[in-house]
XYZ file of C-alpha atoms in Angstrom:
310
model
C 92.911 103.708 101.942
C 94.629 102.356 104.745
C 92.585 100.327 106.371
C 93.742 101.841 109.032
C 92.151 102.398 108.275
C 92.906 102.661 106.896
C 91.783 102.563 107.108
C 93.844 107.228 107.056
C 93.384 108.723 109.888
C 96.244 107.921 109.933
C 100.530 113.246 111.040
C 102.157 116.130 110.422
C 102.568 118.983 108.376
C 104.120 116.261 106.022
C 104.246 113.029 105.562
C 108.017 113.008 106.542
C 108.139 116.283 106.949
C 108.315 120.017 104.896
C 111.193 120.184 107.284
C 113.121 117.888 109.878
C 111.774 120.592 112.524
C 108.298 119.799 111.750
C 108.660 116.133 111.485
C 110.473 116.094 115.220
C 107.700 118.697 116.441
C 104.519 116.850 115.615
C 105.834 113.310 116.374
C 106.641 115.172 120.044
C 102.790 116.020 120.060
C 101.718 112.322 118.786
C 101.987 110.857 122.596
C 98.509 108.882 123.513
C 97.494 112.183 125.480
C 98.490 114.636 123.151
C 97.128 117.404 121.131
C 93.845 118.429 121.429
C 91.917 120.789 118.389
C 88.682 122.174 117.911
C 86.655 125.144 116.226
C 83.914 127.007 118.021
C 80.268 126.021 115.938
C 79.254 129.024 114.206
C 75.390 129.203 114.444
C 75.045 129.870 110.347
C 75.932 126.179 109.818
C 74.148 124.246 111.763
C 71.608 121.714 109.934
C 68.304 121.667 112.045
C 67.756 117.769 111.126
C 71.413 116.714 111.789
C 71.361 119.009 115.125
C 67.862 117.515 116.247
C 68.654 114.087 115.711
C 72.140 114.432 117.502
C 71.457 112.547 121.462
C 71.143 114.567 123.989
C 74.526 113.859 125.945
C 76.283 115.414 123.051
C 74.060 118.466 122.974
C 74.509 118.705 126.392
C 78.180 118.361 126.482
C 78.359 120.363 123.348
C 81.748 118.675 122.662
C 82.005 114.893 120.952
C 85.684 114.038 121.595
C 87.502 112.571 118.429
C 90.000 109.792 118.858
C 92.849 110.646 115.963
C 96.054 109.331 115.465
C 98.113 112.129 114.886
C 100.205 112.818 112.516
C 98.970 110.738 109.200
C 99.080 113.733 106.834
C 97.200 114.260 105.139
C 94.838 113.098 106.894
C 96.073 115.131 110.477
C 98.946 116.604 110.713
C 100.115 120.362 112.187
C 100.891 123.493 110.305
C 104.316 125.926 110.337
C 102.457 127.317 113.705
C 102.152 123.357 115.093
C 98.304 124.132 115.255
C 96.576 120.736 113.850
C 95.087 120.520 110.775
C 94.496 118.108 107.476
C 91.719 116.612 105.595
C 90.215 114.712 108.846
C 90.555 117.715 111.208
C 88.661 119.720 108.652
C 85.833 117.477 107.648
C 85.382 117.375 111.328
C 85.060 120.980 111.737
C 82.209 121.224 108.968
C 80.031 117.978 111.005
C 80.609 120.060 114.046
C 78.792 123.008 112.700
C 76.018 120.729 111.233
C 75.423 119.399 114.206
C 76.018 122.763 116.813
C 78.909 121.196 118.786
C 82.706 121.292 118.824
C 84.015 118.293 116.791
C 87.783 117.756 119.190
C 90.104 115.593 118.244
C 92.363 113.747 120.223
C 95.753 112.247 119.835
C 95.191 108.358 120.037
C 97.589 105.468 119.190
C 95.864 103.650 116.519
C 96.664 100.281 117.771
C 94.218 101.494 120.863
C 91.938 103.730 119.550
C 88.695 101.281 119.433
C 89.476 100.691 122.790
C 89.614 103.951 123.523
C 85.909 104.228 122.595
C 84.798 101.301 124.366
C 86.365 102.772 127.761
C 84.280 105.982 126.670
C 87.561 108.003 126.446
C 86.284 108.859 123.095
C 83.457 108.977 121.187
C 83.979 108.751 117.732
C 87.404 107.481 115.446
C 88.332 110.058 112.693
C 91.580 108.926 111.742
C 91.380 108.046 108.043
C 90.180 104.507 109.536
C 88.689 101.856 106.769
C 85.188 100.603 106.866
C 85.628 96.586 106.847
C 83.030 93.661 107.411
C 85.554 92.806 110.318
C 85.118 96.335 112.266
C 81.497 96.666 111.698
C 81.279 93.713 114.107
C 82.210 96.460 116.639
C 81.404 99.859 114.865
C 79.055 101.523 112.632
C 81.286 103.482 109.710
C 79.749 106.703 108.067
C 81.687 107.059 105.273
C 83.632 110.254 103.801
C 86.331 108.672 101.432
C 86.542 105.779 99.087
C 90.297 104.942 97.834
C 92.521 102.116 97.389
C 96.221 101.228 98.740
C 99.527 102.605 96.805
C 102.975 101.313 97.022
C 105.429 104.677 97.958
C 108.939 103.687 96.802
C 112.113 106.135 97.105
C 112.225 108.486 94.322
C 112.883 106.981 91.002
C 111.927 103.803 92.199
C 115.555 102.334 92.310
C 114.209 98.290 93.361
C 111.760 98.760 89.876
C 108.746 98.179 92.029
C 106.188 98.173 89.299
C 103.236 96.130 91.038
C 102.295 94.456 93.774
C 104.130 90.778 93.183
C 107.628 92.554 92.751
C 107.498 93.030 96.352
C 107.754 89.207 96.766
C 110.635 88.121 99.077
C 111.740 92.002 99.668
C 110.917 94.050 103.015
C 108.385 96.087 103.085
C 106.481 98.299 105.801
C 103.378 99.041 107.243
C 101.929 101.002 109.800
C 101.173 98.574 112.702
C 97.138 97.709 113.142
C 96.114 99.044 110.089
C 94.689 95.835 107.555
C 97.690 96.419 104.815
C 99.787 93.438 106.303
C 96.980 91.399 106.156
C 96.556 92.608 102.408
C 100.220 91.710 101.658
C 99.950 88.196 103.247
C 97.288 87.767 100.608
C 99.795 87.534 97.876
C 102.201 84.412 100.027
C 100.687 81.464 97.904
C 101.831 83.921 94.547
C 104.965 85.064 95.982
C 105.715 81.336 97.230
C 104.839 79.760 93.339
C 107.006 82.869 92.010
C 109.650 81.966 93.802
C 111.161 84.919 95.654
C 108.651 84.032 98.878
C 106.112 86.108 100.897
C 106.495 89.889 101.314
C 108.128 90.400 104.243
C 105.859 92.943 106.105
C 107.621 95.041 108.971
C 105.076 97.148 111.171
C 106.366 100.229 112.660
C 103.882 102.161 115.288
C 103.061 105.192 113.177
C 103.343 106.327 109.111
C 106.241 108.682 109.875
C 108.189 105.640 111.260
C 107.045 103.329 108.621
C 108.145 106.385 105.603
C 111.315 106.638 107.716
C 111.992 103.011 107.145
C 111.925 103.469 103.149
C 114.423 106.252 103.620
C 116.713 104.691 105.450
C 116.689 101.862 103.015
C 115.057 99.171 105.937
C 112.292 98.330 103.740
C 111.671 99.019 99.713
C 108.348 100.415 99.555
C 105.649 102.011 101.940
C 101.865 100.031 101.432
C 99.333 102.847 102.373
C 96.333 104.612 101.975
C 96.543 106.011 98.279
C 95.540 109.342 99.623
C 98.629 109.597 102.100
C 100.787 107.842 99.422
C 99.829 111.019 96.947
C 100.255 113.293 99.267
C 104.104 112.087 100.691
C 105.068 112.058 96.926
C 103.654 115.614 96.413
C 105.402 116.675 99.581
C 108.025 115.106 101.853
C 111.236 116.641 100.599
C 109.580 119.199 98.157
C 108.230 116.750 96.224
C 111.882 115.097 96.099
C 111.526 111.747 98.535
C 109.029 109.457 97.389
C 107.595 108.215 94.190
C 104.203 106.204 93.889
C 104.507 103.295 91.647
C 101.559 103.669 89.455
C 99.725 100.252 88.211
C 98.118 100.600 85.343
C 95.964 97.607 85.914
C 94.856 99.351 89.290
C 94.799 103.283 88.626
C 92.662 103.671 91.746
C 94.738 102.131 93.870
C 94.420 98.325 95.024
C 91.397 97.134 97.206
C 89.598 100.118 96.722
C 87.535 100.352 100.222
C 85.384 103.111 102.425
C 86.658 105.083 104.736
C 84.300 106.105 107.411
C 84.151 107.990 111.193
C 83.951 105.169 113.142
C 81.484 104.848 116.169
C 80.371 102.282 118.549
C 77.123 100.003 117.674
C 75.497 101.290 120.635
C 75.449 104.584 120.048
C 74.190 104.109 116.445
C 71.873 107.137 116.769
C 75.199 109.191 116.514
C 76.147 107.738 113.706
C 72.946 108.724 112.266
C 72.785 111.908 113.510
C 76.422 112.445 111.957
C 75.559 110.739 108.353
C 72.667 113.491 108.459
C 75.379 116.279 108.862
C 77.598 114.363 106.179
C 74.456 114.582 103.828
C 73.898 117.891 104.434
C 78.080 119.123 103.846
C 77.608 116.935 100.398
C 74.347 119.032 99.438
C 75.381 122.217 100.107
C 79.336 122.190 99.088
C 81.302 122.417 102.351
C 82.596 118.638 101.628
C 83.460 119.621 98.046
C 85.476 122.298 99.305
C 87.765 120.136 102.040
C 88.009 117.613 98.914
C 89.560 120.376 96.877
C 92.093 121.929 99.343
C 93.381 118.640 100.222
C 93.801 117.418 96.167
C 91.230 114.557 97.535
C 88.356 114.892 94.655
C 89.014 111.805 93.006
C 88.270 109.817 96.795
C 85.461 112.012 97.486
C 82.046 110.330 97.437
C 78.883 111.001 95.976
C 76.335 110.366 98.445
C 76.434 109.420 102.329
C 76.450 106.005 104.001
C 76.425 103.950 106.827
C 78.408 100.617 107.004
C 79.209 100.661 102.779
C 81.858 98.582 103.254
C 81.694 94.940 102.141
């Protein structure tokens, strides 16, 4: 995914938009203060061992404050009524009930959302943000996703992107912060002895802009989570925008990687107390379930985790 991860987290009802309405609507609500969501914990869900392991500042609070950047559908996004939803947004939801708190999430520029835990604005990161030996120097990851990066081209892929290395010497975009640049300067030394040179990688703030670019012709192709990728194709324009180029010799996606909530080393007994309540929404179903509405099965994961990445 994008290692945004990316990490998705990285978003709006689609991933350019049902409608321009929408689009202009939720990127209005993306602001680093923005929208705020949450769903009272009904009492039939909690988990007692996820709830009694949560600290006691969160039970106390009975709120732990979600640092999302919104929109990254599907990931978060808002519906026809501009109330936030998506796959993260749910997920969230079912851990809240697990645990007997309100899971809130909070619209957070991705390019600042670690630091937005480290100045305790936020607790956790639940923005479709990859689990990476590079992060876990600063955060524990409990994973929810596994999925690689796709390549989103304009429909019927009119530059006859077909893999990776036929984006040598073209422009391509990225959202900015998220590891996919970094992934695309992998291929210079190939792109160099091919001839056409290095990728050139344009990062644009958030995956609306970056989608915006490919329409607009700025840029050939979109490099992002496969999830979002799937979902933009499925979606943005009826189904009509965006194409993903499909590689047979990497059906999953490329750099297939974890996807995780993200939470500060120090308050590792969090991330415990969440992977409990991620344990328990794999036993009994609920996890299935946000998997299925979103189309996400094949990224869903079989068992919970802390720090899988590698």
């Amino acid at each position: 995914m994008t290692t945004k991860s990316t990490s998705v987290s990285w978003k709006l009802a689609t991933a350019i938009g049902v409608t321009a309405s929408l689009l202009l609507a939720g990127c209005s609500a993306g602001g680093a203060g923005g929208s705020t969501a949450a769903a009272t914990a009904n009492p039939a869900d909690l988990d007692p061992a996820a709830a009694a392991a949560l600290p006691a500042k969160f039970k106390d609070a009975g709120v732990i404050k979600v640092a999302s950047d919104i929109p990254f559908p599907p990931m978060e996004m808002f519906d026809a009524n501009q109330n936030l939803t998506g796959f993260d947004f749910d997920l969230a939801q079912v851990l809240g009930g697990k645990l007997g708190v309100r899971m809130e999430l909070q619209t957070q520029a991705f390019d600042s959302i670690i630091p937005s835990l480290q100045s305790g604005k936020h607790d956790v990161i639940m923005s479709g943000m990859n689990d990476t030996p590079e992060r876990q120097k600063t955060l524990d990851f409990v994973a929810y996703l596994h999925a690689g990066f796709s390549i989103l081209v304009l429909a019927g892929n009119p530059d006859g992107i077909t893999t990776v290395l036929d984006l040598c010497g073209k422009d391509v975009t990225v959202q900015k912060a998220t590891v996919q640049a970094d992934i695309l300067h992998g291929y210079d030394a190939q792109c160099t002895a091919a001839g056409p040179g290095p990728i050139k990688t344009m990062e644009l703030p958030i995956e609306t802009d970056v989608q915006t670019a490919v329409r607009s012709g700025k840029a050939v192709a979109d490099v992002v989570d496969s999830v979002v990728a799937a979902y933009a194709s499925q979606t943005a324009g009826d189904g009509k925008l965006f194409d993903v180029v499909k590689d047979p010799e990497n059906p999953a996606g490329y750099n297939p990687v974890y996807t995780g909530i993200g939470v500060l080393k120090k308050d590792n007994a969090l991330a415990k107390a969440l992977n409990l309540a991620m344990e328990s929404a794999i036993a009994d179903g609920s996890y299935a379930r946000v998997l299925k509405k979103y189309d996400m099965v094949d990224y869903g994961i079989p068992q919970a985790g802390i720090n899988l990445g590698s």
